[in-house]
PDB file of C-alpha atoms and ligand atoms in Angstrom:
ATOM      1  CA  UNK A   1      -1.279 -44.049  13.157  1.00 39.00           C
ATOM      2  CA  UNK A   2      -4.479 -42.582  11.629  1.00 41.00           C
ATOM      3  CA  UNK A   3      -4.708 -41.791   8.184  1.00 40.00           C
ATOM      4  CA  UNK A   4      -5.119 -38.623   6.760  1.00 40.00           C
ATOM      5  CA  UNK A   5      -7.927 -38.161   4.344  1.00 42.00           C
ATOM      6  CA  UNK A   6      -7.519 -39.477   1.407  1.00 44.00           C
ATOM      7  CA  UNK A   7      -7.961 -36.895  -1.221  1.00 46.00           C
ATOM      8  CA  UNK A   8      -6.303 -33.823   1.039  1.00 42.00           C
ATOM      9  CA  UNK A   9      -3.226 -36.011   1.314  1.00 40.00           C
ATOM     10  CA  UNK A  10      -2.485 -37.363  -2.333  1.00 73.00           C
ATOM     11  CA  UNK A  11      -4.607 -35.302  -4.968  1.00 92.00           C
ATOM     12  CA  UNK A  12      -2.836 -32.309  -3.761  1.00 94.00           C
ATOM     13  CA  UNK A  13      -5.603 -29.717  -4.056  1.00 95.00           C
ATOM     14  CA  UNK A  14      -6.256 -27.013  -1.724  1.00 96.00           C
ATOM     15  CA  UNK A  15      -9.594 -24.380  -1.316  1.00 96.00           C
ATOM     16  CA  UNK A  16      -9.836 -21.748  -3.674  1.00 97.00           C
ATOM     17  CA  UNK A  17     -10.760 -19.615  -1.366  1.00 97.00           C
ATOM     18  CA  UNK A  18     -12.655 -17.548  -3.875  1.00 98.00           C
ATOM     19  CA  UNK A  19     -14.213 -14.521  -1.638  1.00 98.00           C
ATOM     20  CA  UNK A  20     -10.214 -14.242  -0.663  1.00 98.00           C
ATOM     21  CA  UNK A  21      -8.914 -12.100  -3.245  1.00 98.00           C
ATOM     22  CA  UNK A  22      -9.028  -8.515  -3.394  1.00 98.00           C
ATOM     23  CA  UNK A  23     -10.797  -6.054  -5.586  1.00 98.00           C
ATOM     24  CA  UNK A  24      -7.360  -5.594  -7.202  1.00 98.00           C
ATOM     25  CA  UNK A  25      -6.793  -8.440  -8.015  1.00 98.00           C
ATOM     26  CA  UNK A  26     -10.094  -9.089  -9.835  1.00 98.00           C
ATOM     27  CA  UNK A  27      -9.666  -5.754 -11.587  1.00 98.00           C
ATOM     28  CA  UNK A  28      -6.040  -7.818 -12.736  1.00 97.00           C
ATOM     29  CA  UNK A  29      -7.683 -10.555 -13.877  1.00 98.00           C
ATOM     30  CA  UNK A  30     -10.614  -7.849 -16.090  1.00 98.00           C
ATOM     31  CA  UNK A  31      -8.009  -6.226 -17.461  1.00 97.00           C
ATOM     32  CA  UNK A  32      -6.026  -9.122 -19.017  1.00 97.00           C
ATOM     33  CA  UNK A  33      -9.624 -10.744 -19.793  1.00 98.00           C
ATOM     34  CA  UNK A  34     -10.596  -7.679 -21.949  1.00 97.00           C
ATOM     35  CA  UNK A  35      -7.039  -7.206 -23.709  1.00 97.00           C
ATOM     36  CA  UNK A  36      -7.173 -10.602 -24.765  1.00 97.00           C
ATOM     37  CA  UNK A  37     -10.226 -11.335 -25.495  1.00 97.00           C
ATOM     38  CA  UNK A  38     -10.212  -8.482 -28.191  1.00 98.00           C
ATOM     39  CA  UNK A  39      -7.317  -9.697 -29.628  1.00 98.00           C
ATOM     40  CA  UNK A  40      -8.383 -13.591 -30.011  1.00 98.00           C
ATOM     41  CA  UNK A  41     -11.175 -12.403 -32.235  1.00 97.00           C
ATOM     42  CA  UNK A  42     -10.652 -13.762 -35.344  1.00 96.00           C
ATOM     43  CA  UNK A  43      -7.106 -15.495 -34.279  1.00 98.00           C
ATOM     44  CA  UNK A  44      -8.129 -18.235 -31.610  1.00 98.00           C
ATOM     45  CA  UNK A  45      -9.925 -21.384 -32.969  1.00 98.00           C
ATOM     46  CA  UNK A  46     -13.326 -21.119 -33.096  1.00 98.00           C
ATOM     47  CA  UNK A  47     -13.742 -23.935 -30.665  1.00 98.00           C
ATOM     48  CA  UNK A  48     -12.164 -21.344 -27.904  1.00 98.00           C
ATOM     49  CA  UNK A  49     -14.135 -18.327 -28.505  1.00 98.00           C
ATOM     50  CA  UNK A  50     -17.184 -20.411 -28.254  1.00 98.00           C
ATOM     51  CA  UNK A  51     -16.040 -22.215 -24.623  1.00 98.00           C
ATOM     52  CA  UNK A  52     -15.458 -18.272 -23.334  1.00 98.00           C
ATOM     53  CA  UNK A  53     -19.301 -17.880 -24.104  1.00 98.00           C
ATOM     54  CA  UNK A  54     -20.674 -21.264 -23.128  1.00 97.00           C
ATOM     55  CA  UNK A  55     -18.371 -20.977 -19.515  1.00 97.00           C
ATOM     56  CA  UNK A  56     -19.483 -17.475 -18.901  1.00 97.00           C
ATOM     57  CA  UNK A  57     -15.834 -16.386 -18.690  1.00 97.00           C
ATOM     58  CA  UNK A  58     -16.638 -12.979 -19.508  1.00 95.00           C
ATOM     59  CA  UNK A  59     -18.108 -12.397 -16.118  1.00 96.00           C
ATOM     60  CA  UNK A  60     -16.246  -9.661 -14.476  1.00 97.00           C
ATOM     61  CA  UNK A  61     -13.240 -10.961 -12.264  1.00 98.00           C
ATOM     62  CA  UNK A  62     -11.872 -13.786 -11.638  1.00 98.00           C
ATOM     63  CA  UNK A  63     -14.160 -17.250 -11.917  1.00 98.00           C
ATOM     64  CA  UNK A  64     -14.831 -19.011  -8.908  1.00 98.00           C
ATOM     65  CA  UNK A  65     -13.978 -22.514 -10.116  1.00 98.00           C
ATOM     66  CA  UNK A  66     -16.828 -23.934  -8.320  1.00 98.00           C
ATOM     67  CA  UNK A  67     -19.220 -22.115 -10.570  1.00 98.00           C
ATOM     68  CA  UNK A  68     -17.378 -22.582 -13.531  1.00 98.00           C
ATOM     69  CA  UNK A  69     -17.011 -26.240 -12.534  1.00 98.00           C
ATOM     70  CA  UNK A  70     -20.821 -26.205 -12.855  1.00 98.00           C
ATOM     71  CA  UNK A  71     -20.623 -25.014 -16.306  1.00 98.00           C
ATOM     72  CA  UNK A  72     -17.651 -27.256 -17.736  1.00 98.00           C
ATOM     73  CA  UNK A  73     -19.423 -30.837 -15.850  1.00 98.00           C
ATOM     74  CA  UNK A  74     -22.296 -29.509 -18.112  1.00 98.00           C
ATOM     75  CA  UNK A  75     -20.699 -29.427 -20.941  1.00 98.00           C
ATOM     76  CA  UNK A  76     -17.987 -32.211 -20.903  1.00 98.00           C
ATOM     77  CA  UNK A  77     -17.776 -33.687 -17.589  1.00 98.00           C
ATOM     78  CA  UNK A  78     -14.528 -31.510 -16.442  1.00 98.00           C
ATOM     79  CA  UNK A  79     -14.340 -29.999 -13.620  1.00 98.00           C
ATOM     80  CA  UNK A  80     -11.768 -27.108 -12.301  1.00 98.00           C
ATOM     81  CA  UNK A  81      -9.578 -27.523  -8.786  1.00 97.00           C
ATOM     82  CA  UNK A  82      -7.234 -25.633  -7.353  1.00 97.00           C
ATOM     83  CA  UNK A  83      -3.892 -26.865  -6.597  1.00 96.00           C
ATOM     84  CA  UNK A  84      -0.497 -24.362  -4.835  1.00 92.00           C
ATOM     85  CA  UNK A  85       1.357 -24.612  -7.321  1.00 86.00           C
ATOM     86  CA  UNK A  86       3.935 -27.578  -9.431  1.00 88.00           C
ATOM     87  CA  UNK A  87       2.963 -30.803  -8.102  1.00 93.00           C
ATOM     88  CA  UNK A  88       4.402 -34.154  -8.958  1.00 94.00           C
ATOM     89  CA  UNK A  89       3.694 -35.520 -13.208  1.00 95.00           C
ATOM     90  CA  UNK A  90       1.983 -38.274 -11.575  1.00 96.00           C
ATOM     91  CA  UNK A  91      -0.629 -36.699  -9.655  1.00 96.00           C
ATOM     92  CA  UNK A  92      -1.312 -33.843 -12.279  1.00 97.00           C
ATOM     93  CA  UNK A  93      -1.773 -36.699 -15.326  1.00 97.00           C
ATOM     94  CA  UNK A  94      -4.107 -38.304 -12.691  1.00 97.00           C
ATOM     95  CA  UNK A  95      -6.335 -35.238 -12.272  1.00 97.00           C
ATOM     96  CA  UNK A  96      -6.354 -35.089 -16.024  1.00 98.00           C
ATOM     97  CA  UNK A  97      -7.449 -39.038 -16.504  1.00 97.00           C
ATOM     98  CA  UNK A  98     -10.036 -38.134 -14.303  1.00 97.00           C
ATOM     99  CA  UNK A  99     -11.036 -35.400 -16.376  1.00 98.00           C
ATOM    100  CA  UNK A 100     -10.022 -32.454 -13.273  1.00 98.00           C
ATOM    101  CA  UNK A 101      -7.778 -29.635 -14.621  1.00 98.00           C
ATOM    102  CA  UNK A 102      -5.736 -28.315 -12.187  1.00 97.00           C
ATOM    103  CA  UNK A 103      -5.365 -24.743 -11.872  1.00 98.00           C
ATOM    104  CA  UNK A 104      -3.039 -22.066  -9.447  1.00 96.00           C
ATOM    105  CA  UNK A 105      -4.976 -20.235  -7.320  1.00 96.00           C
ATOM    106  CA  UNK A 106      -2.851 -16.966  -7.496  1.00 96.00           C
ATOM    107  CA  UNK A 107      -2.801 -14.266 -10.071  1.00 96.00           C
ATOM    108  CA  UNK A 108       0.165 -11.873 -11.473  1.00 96.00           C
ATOM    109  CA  UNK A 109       0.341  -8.322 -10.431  1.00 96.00           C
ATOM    110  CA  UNK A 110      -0.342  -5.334 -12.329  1.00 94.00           C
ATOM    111  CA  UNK A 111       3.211  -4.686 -12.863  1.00 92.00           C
ATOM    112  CA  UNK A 112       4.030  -8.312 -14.222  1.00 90.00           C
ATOM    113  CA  UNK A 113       0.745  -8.485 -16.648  1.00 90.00           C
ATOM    114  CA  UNK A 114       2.574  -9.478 -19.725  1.00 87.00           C
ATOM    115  CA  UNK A 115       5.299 -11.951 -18.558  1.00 73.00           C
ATOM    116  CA  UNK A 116       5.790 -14.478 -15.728  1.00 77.00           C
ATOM    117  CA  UNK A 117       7.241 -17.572 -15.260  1.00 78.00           C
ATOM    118  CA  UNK A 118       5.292 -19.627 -13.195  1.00 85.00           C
ATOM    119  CA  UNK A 119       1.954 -20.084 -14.652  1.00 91.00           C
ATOM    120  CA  UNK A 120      -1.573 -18.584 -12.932  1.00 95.00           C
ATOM    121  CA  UNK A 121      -4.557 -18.773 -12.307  1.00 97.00           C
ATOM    122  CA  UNK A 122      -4.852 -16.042 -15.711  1.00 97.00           C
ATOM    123  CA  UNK A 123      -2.756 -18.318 -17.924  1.00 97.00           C
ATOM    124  CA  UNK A 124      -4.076 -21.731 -16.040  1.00 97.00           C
ATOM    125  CA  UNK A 125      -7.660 -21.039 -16.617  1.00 98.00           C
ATOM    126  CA  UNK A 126      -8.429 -18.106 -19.562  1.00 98.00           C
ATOM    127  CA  UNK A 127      -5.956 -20.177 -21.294  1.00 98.00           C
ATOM    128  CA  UNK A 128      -6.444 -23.911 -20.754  1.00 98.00           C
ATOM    129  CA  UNK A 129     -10.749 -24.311 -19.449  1.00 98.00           C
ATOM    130  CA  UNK A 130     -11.937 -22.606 -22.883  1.00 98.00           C
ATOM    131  CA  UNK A 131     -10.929 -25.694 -24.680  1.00 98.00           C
ATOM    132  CA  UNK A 132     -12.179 -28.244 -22.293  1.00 98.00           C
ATOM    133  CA  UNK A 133     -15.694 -26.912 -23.075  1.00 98.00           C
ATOM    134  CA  UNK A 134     -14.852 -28.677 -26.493  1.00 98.00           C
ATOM    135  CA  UNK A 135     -15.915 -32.463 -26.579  1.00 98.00           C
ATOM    136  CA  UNK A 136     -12.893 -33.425 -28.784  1.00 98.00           C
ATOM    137  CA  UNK A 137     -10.759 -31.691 -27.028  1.00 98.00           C
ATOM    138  CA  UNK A 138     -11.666 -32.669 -23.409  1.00 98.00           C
ATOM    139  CA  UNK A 139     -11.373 -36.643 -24.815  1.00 98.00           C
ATOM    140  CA  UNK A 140      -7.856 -35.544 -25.714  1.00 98.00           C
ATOM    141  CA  UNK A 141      -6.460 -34.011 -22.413  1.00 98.00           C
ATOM    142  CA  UNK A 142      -8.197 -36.924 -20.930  1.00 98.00           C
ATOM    143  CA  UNK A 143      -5.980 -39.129 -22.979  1.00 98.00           C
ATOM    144  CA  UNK A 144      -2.945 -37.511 -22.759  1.00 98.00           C
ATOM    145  CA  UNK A 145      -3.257 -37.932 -19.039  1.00 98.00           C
ATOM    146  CA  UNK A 146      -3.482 -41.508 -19.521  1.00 98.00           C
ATOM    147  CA  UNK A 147      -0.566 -41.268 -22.078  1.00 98.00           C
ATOM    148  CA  UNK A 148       1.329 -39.622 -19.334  1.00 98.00           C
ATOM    149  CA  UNK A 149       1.317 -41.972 -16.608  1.00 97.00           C
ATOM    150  CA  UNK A 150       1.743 -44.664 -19.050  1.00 98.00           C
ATOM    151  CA  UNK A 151       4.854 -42.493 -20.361  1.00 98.00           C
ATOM    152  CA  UNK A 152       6.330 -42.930 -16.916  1.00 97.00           C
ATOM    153  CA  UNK A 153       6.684 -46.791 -17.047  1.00 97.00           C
ATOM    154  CA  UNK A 154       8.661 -46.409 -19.812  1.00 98.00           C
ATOM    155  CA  UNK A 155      10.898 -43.318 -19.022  1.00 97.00           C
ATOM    156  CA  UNK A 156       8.956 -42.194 -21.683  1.00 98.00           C
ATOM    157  CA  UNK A 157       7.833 -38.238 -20.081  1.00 98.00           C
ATOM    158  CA  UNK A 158      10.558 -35.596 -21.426  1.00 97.00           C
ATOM    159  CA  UNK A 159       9.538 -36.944 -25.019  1.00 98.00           C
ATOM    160  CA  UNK A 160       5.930 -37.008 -24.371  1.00 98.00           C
ATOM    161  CA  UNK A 161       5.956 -33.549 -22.526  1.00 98.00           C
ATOM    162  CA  UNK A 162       6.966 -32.418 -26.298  1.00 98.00           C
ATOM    163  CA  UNK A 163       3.583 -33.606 -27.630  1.00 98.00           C
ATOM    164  CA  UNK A 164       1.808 -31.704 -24.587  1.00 98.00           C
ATOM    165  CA  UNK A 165       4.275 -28.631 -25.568  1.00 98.00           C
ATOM    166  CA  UNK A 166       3.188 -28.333 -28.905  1.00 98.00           C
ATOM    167  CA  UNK A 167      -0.559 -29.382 -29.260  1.00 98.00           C
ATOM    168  CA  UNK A 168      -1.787 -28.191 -25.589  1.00 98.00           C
ATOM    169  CA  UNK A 169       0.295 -25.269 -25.086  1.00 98.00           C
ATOM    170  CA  UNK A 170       1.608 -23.717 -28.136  1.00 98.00           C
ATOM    171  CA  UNK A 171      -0.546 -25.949 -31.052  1.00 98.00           C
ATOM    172  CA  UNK A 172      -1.594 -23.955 -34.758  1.00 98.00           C
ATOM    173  CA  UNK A 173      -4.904 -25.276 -36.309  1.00 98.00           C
ATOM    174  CA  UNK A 174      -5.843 -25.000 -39.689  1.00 98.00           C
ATOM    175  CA  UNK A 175      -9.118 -23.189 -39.972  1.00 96.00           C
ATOM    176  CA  UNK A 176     -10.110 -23.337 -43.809  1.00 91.00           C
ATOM    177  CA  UNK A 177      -7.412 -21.042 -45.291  1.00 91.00           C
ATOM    178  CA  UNK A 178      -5.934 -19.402 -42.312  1.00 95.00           C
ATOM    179  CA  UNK A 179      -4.043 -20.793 -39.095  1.00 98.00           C
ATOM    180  CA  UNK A 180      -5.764 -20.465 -35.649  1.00 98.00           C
ATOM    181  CA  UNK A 181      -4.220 -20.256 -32.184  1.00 98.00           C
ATOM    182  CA  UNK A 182      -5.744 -22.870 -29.707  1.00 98.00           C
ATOM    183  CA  UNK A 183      -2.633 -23.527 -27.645  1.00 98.00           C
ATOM    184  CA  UNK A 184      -3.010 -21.967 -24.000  1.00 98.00           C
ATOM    185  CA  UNK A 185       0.673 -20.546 -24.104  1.00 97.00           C
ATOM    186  CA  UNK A 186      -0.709 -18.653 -26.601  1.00 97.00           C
ATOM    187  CA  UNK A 187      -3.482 -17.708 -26.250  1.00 98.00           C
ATOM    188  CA  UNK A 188      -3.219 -16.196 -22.522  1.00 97.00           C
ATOM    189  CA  UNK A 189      -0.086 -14.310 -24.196  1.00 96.00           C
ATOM    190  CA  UNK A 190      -0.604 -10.804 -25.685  1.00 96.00           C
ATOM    191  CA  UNK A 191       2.505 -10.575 -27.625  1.00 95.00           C
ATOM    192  CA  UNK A 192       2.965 -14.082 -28.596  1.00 97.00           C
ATOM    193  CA  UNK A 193      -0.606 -14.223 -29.712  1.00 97.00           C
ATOM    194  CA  UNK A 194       0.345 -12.311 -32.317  1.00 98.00           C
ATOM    195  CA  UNK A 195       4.341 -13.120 -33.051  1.00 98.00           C
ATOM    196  CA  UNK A 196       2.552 -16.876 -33.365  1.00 98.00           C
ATOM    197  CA  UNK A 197       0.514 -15.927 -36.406  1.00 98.00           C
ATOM    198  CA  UNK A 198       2.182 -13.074 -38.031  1.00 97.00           C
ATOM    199  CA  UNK A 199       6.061 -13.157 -37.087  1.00 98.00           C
ATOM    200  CA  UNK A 200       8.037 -14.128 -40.115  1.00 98.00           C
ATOM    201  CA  UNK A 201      10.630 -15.228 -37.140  1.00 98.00           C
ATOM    202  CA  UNK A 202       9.364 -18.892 -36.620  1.00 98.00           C
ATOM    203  CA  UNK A 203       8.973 -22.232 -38.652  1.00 98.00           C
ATOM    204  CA  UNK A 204       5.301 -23.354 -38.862  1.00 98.00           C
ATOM    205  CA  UNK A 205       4.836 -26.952 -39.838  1.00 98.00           C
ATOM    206  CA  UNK A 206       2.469 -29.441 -40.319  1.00 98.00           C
ATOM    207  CA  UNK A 207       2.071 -31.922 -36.988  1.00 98.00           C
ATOM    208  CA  UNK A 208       4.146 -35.249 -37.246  1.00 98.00           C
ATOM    209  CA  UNK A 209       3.464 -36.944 -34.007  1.00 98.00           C
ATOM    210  CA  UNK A 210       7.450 -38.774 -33.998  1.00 98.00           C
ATOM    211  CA  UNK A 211       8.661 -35.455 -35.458  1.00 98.00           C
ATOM    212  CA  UNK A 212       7.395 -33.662 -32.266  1.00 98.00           C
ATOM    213  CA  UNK A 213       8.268 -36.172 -29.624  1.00 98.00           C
ATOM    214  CA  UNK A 214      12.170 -35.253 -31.216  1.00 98.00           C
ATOM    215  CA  UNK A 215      12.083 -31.534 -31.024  1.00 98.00           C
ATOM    216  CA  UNK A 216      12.993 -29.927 -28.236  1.00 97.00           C
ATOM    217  CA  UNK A 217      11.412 -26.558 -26.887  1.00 96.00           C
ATOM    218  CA  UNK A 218      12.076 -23.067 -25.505  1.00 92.00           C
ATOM    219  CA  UNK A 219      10.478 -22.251 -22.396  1.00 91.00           C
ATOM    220  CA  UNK A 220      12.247 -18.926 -22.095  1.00 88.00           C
ATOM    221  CA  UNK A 221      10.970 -16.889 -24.885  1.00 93.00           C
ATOM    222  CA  UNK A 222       8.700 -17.125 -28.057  1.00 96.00           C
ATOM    223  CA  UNK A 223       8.716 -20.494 -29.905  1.00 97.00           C
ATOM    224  CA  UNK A 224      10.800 -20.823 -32.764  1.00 97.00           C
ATOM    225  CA  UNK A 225       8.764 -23.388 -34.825  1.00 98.00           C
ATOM    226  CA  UNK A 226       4.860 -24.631 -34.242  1.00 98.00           C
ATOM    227  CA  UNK A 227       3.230 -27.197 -35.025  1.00 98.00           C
ATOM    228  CA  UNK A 228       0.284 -27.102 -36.821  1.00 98.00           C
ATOM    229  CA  UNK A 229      -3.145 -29.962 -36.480  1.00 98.00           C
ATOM    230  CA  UNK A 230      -5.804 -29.966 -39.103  1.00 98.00           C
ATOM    231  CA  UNK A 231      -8.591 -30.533 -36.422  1.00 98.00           C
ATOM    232  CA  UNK A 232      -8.720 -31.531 -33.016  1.00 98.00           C
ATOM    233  CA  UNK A 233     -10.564 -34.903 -34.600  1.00 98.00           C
ATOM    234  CA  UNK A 234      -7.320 -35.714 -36.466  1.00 98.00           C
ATOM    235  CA  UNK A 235      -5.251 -35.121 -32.864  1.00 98.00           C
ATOM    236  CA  UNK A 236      -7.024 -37.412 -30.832  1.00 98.00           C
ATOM    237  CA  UNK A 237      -7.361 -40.295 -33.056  1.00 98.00           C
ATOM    238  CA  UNK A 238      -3.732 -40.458 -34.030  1.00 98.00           C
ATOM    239  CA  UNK A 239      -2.847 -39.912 -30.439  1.00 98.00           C
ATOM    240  CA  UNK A 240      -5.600 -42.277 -29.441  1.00 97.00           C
ATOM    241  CA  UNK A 241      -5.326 -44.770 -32.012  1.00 96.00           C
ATOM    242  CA  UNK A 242      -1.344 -45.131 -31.445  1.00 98.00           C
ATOM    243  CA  UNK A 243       0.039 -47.466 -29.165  1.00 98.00           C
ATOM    244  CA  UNK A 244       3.263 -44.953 -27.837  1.00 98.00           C
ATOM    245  CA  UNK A 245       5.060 -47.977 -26.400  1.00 98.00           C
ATOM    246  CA  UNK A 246       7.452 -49.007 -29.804  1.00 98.00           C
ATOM    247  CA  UNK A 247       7.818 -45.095 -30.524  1.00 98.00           C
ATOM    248  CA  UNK A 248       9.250 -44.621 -26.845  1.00 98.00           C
ATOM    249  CA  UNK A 249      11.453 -47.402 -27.682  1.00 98.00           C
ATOM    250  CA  UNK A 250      12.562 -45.903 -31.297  1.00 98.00           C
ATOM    251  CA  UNK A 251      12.691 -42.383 -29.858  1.00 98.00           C
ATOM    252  CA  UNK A 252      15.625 -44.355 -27.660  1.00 97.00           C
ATOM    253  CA  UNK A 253      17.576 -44.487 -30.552  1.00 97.00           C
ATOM    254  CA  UNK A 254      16.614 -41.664 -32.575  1.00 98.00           C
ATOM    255  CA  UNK A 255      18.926 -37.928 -31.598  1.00 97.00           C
ATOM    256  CA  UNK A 256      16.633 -35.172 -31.144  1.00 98.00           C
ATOM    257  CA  UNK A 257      16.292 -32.200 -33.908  1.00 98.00           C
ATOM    258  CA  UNK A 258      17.611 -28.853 -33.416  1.00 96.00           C
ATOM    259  CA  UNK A 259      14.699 -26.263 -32.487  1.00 96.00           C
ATOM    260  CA  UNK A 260      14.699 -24.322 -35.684  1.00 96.00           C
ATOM    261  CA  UNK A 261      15.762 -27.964 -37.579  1.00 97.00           C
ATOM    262  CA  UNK A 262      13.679 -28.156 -41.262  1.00 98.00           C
ATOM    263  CA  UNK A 263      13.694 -31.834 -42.441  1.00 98.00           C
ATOM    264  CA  UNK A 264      13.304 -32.674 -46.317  1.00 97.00           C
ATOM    265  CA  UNK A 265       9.859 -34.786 -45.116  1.00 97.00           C
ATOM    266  CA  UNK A 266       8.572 -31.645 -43.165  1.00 98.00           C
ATOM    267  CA  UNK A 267       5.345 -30.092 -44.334  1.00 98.00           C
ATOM    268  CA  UNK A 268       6.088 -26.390 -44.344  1.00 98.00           C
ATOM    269  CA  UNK A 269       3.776 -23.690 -43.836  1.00 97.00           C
ATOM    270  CA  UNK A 270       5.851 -21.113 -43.589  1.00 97.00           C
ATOM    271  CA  UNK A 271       9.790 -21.291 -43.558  1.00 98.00           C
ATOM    272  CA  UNK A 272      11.141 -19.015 -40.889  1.00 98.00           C
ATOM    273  CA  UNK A 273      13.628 -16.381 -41.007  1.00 97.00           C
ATOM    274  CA  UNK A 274      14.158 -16.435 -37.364  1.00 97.00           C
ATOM    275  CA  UNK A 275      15.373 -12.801 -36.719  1.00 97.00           C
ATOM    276  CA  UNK A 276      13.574 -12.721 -34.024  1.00 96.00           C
ATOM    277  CA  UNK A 277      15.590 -15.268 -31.979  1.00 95.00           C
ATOM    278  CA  UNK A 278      18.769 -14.461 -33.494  1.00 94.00           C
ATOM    279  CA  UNK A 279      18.377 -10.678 -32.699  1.00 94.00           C
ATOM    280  CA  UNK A 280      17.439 -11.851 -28.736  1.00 90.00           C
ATOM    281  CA  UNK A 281      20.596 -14.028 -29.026  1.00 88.00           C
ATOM    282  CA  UNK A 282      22.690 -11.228 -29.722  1.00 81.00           C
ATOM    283  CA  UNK A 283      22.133  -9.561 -32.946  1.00 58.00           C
ATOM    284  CA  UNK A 284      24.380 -11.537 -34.365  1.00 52.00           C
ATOM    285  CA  UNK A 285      23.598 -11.285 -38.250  1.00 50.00           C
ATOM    286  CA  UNK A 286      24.142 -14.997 -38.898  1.00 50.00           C
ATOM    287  CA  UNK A 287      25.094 -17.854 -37.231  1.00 44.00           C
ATOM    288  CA  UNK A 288      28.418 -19.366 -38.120  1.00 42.00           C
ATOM    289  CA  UNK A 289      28.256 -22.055 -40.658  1.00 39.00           C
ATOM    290  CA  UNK A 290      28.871 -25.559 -38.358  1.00 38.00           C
TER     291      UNK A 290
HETATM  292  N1  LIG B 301      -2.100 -43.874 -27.059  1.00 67.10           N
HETATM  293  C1  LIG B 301      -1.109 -43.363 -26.183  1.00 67.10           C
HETATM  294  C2  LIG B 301      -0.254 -44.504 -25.569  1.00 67.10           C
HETATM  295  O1  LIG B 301      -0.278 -45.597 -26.043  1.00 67.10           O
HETATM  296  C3  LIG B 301      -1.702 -42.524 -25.065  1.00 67.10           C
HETATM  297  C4  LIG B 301      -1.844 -41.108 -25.448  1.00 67.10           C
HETATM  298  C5  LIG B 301      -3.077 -40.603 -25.882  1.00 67.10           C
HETATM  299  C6  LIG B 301      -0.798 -40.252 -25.326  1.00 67.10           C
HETATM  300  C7  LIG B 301      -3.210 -39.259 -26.193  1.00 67.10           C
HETATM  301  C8  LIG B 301      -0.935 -38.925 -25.619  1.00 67.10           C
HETATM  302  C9  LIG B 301      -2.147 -38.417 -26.066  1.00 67.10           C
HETATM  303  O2  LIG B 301       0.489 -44.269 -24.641  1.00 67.10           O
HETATM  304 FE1   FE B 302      -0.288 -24.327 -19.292  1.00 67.10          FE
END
């Protein structure tokens, strides 16, 4: 039996075929680029707007990862690969150990540009590479991939995915006196960029790293409570610094928190009302007393 080549076989990554897509579908990815990158200004961290300039990502259309690659190696050692779609926790946490962020190759349609459900190459790479141009923030996806095949001994990864939930994807920052968006949820979002900062709907807290491993998340619709870091210096060394092995085992024990859940030891940045999600569940005016 001959073996196939290693890396085709087991890193799951495929060609991105750049010169592939069609004028349209560059003029798809322009279109969300300018939309959002208008609206980030003076919302997204600082440490995002600056990767958009430092990668070049205001190029028109859509990057061509082995340029961009180029760029990001430059500036933190990442590099950018292509990959068809979900692929197995163990071989995306490896990618991220070895500092390669995986990224779809395929971008919505004009008709879909303000929800899907399967992340692309729009939400994969405006949203996530930005960040990895930040040195703090590339040591920390670097560690969480670490964390997460570690996680995996343990039956460890639903709780863990929480942390990547709300830091990675839907994470506040606290930028002197205002809050900043740097998760890529967000960010790549037109509507929830906003509902995230100015919605009275959802809970914004202060990060607990136990407290987030125990609350669950929505995948469906706008979060109903974020968590919010003070820097991304303060993210990676408690994240770094912690050995997750005893917390998997307490988290055992420990029942999970309801979604919209405020807990007398919660740091509260703003309390919210959540009409929002009440009014999607039904306009119900309140929720029966349990
Ligand atoms: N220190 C964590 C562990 O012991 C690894 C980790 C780092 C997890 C960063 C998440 C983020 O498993
Ligand atoms: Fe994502």
């Amino acid at each position: 039996m001959t073996k196939a080549p290693e890396s085709a076989a087991t890193d799951r990554t495929i060609p991105q075929r750049w010169s592939d897509y069609s004028d349209e579908e560059h003029a798809v990815w322009d279109v969300l680029f300018a939309r959002q990158a208008k609206q980030l200004q003076g919302r997204a961290t600082k440490a995002f707007l600056d990767g958009l300039d430092i990668l070049h990502l205001s190029k028109p259309g859509i990057p061509d990862f082995e340029e961009l690659s180029g760029r990001l190696q430059k500036a933190t050692g990442w590099r950018v690969v292509a990959v068809p779609g979900l692929i197995p926790e163990d071989v995306f946490f490896d990618h991220l150990a070895n500092r390669r962020f995986v990224a779809g190759r395929f971008i919505r349609k004009r008709r879909e540009l303000n929800y899907l459900k399967e992340p692309d190459i729009f939400h994969d790479v405006f949203g996530h590479v930005p960040l990895l141009a930040h040195p703090v923030f590339a040591d920390y996806m670097q560690a969480y991939g670490v964390g997460g095949l570690r996680s995996m001994k343990f039956g460890a990864l639903h709780k863990l995915a929480r942390l990547y939930w709300y830091t990675v994807e839907f994470g506040l920052i606290k930028e002197g006196e205002r809050l900043s968006i740097y998760g890529a949820g967000i960010v790549s979002s037109h509507a929830e960029s906003r509902f995230a900062l100015d919605d009275p709907s959802p809970n914004r807290l202060s990060f607990d790293l136990m407290r987030v491993m125990r609350t669950p998340y929505r995948i469906d619709d706008y979060q109903q409570t974020y968590f919010v870091i003070d820097s991304f210096e303060q993210l990676l060394k408690e994240t770094l610094d912690t050995d997750f092995a005893p917390l998997y085992a307490r988290l055992e024990r420990l029942p999970d928190f309801s979604i919209t859940d405020i807990l007398p030891e919660d740091r509260v940045l703003s309390r919210g009302t959540q009409a929002y999600a009440r009014l999607k569940a039904g306009g119900r005016a309140q929720k029966p007393a349990t």
